[in-house]
PDB file of C-alpha atoms in Angstrom:
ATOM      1  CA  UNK A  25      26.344  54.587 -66.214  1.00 41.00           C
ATOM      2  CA  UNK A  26      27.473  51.439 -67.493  1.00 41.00           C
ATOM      3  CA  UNK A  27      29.072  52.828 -70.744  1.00 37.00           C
ATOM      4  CA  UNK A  28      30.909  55.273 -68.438  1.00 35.00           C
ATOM      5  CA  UNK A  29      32.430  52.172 -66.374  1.00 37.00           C
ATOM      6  CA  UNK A  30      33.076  50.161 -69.796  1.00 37.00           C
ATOM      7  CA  UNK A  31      35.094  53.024 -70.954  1.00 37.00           C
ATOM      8  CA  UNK A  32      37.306  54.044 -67.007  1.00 37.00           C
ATOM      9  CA  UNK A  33      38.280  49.929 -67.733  1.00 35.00           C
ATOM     10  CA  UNK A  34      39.508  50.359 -71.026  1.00 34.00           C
ATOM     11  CA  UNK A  35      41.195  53.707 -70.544  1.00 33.00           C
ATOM     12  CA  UNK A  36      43.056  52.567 -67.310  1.00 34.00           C
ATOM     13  CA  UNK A  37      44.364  48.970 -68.670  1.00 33.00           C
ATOM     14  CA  UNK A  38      47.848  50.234 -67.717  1.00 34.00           C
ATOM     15  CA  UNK A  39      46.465  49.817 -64.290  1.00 31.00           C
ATOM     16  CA  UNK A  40      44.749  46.011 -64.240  1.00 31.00           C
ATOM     17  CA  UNK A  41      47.248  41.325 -66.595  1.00 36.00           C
ATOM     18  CA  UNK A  42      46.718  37.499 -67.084  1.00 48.00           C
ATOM     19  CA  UNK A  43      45.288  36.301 -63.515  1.00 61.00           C
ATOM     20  CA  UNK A  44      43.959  33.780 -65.365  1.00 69.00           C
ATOM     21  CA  UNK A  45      43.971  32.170 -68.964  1.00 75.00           C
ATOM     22  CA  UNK A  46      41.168  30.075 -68.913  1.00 77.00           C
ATOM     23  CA  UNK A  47      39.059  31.748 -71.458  1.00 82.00           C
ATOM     24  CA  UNK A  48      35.817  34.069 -70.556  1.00 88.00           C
ATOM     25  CA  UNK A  49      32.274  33.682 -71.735  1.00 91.00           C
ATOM     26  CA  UNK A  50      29.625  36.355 -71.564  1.00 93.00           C
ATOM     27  CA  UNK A  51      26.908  35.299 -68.469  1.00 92.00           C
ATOM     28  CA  UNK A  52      29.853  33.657 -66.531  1.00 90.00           C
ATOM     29  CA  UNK A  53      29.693  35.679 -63.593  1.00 91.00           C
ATOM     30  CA  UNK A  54      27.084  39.038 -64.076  1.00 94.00           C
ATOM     31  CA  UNK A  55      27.981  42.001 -63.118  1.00 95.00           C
ATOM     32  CA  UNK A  56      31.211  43.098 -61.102  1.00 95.00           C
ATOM     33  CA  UNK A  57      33.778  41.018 -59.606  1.00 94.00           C
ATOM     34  CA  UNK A  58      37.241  40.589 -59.062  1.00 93.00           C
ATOM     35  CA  UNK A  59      40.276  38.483 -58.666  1.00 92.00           C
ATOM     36  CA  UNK A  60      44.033  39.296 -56.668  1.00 93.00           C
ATOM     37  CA  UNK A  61      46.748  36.612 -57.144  1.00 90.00           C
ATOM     38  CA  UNK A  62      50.098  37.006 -55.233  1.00 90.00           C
ATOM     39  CA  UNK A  63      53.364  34.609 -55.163  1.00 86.00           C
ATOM     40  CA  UNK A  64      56.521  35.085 -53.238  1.00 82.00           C
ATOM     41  CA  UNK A  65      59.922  33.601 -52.150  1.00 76.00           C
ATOM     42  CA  UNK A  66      62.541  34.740 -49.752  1.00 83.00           C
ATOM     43  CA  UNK A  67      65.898  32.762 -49.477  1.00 78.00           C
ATOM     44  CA  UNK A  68      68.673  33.629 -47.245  1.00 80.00           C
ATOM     45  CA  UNK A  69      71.445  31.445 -46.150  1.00 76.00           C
ATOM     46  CA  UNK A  70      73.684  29.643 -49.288  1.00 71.00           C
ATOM     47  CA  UNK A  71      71.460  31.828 -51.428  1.00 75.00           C
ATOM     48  CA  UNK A  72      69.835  34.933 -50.774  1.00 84.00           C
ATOM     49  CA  UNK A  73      66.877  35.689 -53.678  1.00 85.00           C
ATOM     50  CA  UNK A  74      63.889  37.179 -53.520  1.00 85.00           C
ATOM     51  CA  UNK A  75      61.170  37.152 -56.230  1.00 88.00           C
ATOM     52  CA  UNK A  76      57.761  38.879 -56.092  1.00 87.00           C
ATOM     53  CA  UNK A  77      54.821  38.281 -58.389  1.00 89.00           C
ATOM     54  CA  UNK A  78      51.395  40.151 -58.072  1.00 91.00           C
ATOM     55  CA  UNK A  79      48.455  40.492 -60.269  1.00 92.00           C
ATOM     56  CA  UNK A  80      44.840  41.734 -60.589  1.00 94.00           C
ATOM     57  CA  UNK A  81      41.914  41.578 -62.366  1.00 94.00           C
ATOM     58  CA  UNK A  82      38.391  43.691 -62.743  1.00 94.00           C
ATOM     59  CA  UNK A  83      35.686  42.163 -65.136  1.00 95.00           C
ATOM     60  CA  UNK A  84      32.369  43.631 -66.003  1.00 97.00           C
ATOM     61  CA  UNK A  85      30.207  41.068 -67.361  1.00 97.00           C
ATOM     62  CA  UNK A  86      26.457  41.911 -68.521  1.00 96.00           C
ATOM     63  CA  UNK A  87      25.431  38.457 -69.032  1.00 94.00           C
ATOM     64  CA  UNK A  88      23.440  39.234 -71.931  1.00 93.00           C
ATOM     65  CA  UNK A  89      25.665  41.130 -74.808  1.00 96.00           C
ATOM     66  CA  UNK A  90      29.332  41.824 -73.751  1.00 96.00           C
ATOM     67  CA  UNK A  91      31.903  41.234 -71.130  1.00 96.00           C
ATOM     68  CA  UNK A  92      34.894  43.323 -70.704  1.00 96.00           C
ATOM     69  CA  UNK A  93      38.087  43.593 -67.905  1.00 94.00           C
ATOM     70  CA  UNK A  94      41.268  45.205 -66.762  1.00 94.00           C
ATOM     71  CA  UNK A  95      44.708  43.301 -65.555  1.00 94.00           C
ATOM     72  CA  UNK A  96      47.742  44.021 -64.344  1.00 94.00           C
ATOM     73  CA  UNK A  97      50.841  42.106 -63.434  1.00 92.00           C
ATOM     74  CA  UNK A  98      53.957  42.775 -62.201  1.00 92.00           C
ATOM     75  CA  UNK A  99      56.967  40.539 -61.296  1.00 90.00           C
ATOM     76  CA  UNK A 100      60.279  41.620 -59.797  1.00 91.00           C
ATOM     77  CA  UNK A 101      63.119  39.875 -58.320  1.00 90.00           C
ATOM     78  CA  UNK A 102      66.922  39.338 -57.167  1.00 88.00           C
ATOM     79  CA  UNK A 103      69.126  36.700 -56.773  1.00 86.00           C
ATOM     80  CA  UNK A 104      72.577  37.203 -54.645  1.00 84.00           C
ATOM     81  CA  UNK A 105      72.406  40.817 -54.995  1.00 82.00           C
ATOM     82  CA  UNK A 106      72.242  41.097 -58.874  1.00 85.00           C
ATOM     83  CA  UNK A 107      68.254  41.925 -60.297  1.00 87.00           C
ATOM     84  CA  UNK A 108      67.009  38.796 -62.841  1.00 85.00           C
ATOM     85  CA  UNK A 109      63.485  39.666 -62.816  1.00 88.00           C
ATOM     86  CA  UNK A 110      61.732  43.568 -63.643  1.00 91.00           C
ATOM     87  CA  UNK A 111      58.424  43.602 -65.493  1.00 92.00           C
ATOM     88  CA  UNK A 112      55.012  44.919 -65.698  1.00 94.00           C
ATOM     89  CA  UNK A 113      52.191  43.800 -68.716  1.00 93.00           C
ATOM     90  CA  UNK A 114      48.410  45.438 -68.422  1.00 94.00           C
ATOM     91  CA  UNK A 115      45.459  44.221 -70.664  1.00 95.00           C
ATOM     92  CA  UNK A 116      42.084  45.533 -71.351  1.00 95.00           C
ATOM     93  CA  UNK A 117      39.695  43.595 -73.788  1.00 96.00           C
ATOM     94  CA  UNK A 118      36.295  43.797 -74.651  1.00 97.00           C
ATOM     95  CA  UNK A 119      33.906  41.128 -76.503  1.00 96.00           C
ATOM     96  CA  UNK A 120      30.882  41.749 -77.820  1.00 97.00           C
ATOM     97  CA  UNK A 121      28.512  38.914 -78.719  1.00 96.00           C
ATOM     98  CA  UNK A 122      27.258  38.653 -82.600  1.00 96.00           C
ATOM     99  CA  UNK A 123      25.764  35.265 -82.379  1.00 94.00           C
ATOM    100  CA  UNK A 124      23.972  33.898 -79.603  1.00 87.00           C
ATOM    101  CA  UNK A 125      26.728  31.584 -79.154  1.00 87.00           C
ATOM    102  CA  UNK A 126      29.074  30.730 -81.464  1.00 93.00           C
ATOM    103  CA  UNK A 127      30.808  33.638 -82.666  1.00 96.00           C
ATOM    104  CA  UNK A 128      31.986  36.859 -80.616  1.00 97.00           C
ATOM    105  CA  UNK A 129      34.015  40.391 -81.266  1.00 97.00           C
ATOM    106  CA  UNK A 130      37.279  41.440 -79.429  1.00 96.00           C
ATOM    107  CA  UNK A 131      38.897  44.629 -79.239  1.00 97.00           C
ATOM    108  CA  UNK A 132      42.190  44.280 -76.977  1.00 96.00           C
ATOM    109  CA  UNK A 133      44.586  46.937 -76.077  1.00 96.00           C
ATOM    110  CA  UNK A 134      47.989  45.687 -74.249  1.00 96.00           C
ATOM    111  CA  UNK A 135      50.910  48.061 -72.609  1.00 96.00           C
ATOM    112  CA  UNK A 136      54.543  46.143 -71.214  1.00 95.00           C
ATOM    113  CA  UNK A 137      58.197  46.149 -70.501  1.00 94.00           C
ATOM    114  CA  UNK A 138      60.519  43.733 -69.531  1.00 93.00           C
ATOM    115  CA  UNK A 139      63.926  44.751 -68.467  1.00 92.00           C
ATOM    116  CA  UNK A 140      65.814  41.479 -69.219  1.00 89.00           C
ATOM    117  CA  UNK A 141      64.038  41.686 -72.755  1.00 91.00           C
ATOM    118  CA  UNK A 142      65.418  44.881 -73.402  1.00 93.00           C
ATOM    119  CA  UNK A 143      61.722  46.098 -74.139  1.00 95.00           C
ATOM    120  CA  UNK A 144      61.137  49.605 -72.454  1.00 95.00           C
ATOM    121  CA  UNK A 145      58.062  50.065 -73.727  1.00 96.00           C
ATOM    122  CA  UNK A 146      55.503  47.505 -75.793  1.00 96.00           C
ATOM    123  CA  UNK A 147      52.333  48.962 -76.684  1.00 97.00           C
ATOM    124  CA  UNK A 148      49.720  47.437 -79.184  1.00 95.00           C
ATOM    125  CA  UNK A 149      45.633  47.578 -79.756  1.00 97.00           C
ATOM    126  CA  UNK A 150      43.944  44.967 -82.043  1.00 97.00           C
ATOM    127  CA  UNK A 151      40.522  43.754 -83.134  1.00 97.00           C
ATOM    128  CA  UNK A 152      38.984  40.468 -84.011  1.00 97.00           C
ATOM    129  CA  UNK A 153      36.302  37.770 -84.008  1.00 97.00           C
ATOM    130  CA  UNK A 154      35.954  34.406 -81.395  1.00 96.00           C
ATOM    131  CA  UNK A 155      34.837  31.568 -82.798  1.00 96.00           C
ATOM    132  CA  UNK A 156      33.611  28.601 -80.016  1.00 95.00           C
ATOM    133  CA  UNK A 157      34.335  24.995 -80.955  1.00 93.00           C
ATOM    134  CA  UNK A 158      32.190  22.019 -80.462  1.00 87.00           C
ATOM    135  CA  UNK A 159      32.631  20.206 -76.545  1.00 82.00           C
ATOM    136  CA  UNK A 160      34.231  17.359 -76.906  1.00 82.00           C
ATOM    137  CA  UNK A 161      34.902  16.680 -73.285  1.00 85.00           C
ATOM    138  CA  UNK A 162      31.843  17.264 -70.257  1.00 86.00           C
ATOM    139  CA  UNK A 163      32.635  20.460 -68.957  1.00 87.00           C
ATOM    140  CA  UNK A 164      34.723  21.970 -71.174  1.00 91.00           C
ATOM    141  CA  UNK A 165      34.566  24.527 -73.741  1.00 92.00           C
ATOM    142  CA  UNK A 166      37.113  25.730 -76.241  1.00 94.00           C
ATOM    143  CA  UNK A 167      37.767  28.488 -78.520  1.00 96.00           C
ATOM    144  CA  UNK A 168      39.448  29.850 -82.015  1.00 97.00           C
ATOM    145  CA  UNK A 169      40.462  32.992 -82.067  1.00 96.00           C
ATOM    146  CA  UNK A 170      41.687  35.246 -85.371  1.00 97.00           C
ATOM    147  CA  UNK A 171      42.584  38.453 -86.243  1.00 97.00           C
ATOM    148  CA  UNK A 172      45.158  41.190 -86.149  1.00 97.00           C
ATOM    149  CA  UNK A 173      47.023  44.193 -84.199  1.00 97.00           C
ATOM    150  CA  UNK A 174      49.200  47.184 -84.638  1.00 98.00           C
ATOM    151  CA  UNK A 175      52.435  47.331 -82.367  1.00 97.00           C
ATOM    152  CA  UNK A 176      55.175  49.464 -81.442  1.00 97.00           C
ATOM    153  CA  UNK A 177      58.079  48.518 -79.644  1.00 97.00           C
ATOM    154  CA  UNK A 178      60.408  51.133 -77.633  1.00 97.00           C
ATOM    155  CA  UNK A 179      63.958  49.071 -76.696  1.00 96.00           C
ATOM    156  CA  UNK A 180      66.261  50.294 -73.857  1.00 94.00           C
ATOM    157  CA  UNK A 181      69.318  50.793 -76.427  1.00 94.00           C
ATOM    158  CA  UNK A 182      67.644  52.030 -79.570  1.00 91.00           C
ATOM    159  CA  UNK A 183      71.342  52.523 -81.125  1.00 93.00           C
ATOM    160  CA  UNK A 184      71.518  48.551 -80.817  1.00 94.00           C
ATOM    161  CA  UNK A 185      68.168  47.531 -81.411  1.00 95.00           C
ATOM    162  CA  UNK A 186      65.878  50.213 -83.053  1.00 95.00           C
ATOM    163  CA  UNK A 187      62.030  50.965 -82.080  1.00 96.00           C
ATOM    164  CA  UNK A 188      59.868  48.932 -84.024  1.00 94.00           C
ATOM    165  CA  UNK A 189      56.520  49.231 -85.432  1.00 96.00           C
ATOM    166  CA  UNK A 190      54.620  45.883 -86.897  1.00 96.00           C
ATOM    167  CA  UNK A 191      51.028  45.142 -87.942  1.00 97.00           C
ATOM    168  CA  UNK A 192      50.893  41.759 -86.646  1.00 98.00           C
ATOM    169  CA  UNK A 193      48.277  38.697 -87.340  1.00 97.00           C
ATOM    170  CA  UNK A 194      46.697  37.081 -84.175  1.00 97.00           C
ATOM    171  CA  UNK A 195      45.405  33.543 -84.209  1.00 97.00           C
ATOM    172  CA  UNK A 196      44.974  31.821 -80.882  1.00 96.00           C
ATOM    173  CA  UNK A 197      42.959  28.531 -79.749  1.00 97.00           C
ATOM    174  CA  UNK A 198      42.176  28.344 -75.542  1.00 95.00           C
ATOM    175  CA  UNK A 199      40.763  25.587 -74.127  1.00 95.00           C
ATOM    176  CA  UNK A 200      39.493  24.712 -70.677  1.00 94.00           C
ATOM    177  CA  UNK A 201      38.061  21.691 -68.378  1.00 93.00           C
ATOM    178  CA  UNK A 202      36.180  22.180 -65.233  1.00 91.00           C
ATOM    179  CA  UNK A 203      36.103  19.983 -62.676  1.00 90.00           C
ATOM    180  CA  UNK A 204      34.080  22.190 -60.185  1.00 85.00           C
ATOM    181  CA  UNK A 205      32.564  24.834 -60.181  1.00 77.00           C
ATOM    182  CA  UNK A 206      36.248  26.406 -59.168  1.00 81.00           C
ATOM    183  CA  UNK A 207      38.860  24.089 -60.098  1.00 90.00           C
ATOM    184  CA  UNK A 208      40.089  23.794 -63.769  1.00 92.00           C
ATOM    185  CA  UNK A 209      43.116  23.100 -66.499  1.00 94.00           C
ATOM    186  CA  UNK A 210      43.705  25.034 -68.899  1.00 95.00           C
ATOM    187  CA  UNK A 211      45.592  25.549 -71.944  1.00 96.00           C
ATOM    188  CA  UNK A 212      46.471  28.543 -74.786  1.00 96.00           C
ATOM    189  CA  UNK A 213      48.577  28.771 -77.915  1.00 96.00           C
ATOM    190  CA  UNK A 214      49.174  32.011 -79.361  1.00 96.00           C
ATOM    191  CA  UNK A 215      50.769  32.673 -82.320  1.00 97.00           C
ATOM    192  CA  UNK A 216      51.568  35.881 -83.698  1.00 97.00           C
ATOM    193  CA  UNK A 217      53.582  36.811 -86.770  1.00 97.00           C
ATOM    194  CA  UNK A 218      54.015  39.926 -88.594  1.00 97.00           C
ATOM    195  CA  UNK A 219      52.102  40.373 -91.726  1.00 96.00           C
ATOM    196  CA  UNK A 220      54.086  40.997 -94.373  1.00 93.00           C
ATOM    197  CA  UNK A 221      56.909  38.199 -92.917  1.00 94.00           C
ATOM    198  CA  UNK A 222      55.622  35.110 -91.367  1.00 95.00           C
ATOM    199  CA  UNK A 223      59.315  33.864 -90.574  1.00 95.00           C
ATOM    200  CA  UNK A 224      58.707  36.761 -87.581  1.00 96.00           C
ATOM    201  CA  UNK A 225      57.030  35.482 -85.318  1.00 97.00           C
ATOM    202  CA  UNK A 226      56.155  34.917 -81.844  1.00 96.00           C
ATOM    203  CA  UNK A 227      54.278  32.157 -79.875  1.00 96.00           C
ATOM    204  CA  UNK A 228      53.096  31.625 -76.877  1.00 95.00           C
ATOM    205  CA  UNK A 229      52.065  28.208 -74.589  1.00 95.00           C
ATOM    206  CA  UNK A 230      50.259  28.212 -71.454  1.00 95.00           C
ATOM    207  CA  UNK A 231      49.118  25.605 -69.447  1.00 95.00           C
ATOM    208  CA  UNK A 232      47.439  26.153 -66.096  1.00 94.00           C
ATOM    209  CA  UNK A 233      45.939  24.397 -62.938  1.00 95.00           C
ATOM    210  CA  UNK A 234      43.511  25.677 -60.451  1.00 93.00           C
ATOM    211  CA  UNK A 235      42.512  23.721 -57.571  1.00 94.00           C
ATOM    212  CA  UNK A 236      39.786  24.535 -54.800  1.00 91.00           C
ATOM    213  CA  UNK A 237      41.085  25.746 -51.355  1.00 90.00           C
ATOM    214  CA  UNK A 238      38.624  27.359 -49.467  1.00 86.00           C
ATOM    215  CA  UNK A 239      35.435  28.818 -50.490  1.00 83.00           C
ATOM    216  CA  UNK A 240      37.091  31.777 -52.680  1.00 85.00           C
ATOM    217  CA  UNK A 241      40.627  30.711 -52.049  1.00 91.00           C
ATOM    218  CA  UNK A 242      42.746  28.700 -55.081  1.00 91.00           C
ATOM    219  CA  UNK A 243      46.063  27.517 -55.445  1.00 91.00           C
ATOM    220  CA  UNK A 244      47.867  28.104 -59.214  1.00 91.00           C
ATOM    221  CA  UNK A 245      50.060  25.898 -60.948  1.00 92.00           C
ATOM    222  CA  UNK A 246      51.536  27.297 -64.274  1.00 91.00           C
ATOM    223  CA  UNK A 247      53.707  26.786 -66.871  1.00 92.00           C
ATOM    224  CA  UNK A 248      54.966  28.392 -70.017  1.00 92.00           C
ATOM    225  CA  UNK A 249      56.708  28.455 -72.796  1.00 95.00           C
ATOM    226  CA  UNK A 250      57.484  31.277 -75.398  1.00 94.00           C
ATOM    227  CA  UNK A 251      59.849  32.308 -78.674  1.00 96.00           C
ATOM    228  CA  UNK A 252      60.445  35.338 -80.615  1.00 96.00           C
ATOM    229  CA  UNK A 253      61.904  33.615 -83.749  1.00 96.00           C
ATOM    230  CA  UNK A 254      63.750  37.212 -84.206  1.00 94.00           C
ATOM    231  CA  UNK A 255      64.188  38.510 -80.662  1.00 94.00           C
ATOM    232  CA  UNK A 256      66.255  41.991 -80.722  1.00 93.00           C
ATOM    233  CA  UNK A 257      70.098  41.498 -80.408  1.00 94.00           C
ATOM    234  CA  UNK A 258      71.075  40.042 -76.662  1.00 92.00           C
ATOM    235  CA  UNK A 259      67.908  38.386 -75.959  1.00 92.00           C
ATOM    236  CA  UNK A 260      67.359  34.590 -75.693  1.00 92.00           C
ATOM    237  CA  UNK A 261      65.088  33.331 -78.489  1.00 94.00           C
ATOM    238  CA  UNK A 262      62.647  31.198 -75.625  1.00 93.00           C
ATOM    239  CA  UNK A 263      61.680  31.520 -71.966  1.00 91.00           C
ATOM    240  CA  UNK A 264      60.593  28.782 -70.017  1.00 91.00           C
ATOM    241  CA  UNK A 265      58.707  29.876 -66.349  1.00 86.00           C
ATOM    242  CA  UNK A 266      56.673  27.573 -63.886  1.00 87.00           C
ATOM    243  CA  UNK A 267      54.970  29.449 -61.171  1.00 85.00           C
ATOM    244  CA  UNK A 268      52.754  28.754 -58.255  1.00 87.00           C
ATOM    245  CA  UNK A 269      50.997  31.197 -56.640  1.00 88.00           C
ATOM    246  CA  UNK A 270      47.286  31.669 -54.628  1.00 88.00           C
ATOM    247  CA  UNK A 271      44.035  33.239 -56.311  1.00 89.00           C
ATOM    248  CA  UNK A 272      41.265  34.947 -54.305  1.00 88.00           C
ATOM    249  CA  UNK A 273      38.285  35.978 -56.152  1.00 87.00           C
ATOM    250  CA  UNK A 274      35.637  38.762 -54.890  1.00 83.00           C
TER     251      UNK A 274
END
């Protein structure tokens, strides 16, 4: 029965993306649970926008040998008539301990478009190992992660920018403080190039804040930063978003 539920999560990551990036350990919360996170805005007046952002998250932890989940984001929105936000991403990873503590296996599969990248489809599945660094701070715990995926890239205008497929390396380090049992910072660098040309590359910062409410209710401050050092013709080489939203875990 649980194999059967391991594998719906994996197969429907296109359904479940990053409600959170403070990294996961297996035993942190057995069994089932869940987490919704939702931010809006509505102007009207001198400016009329809208801008929508929803996301969701199902974890299976066993609290003895692996933990896997399912995300899905989406964000959408419009600004004096004219769209300047259309996107979806969906993750699925699994990790699988091989030392009691120090070292674990990932398997990751990711699907994603982004109109105002020009990326109609971004699909890519990779494998590696987790390697957990010594504490330095009470409360915290942080991690090294390296290893590698295959990815193929669909762009609206293939006659401008053609699809793409890249075996890329993966090497990412997360780190995270808790200051309760619920509130927490937390920081991630990715950084991603493509095997057989390291001058193409992408990388990723994340910093997040997550503060208490009420009982299962917390408030979300993020920020991030990201380049493509060869981003397909008509796209901006960074993006720079700060978001604050509400998190309710079940």
């Amino acid at each position: 029965m649980k194999f059967l539920l391991l594998v719906t999560l994996i197969i429907t990551q296109h359904l479940f993306a990053l409600v959170s990036i403070a990294p996961v350990e297996i035993g942190d919360k057995p069994g089932f649970s869940s987490t919704i996170e939702a931010a809006l805005e509505t102007k009207r007046g001198n400016t009329d926008t809208d801008s929508y952002k929803a996301s969701a998250r199902t974890t299976y932890d066993s609290n003895t040998t692996y933990v896997t989940w399912a995300e899905i984001s989406g964000a959408y929105g419009k600004a004096n008539g004219e769209e300047n936000t259309n996107k979806l991403f969906s993750h699925a990873r699994y990790i699988h301990a091989i030392t009691e503590e120090l070292i674990r296996g990932e398997g990751f599969l990711q699907l994603e478009n982004d109109e105002f990248k020009h990326i109609n489809s971004r699909a890519l599945a990779g494998l590696g190992g987790r390697f957990k660094l010594k504490d330095i701070i009470q409360n915290s715990r942080g991690y090294l992660g390296l290893g590698a995926f295959y990815e193929d890239i669909v762009y609206n205008n293939p006659l401008i920018n053609p699809s793409e497929e890249n075996i890329r390396a993966n090497a990412y380090f997360a780190y995270s403080i808790n200051f309760n049992k619920s509130s927490s910072i937390a920081y991630t660098l990715y950084y991603q190039p493509k095997v057989k040309d390291f001058s193409d590359n992408v990388q990723s910062h994340e910093v997040e804040l997550k503060l208490d409410i009420y009982k299962n209710l917390l408030l979300k401050f993020s920020l991030s930063y990201n380049t493509d050092s060869k981003p397909p013709i008509g796209v901006q080489r960074y993006d720079f978003t700060q978001n604050t939203s509400f998190i309710f875990n079940f």
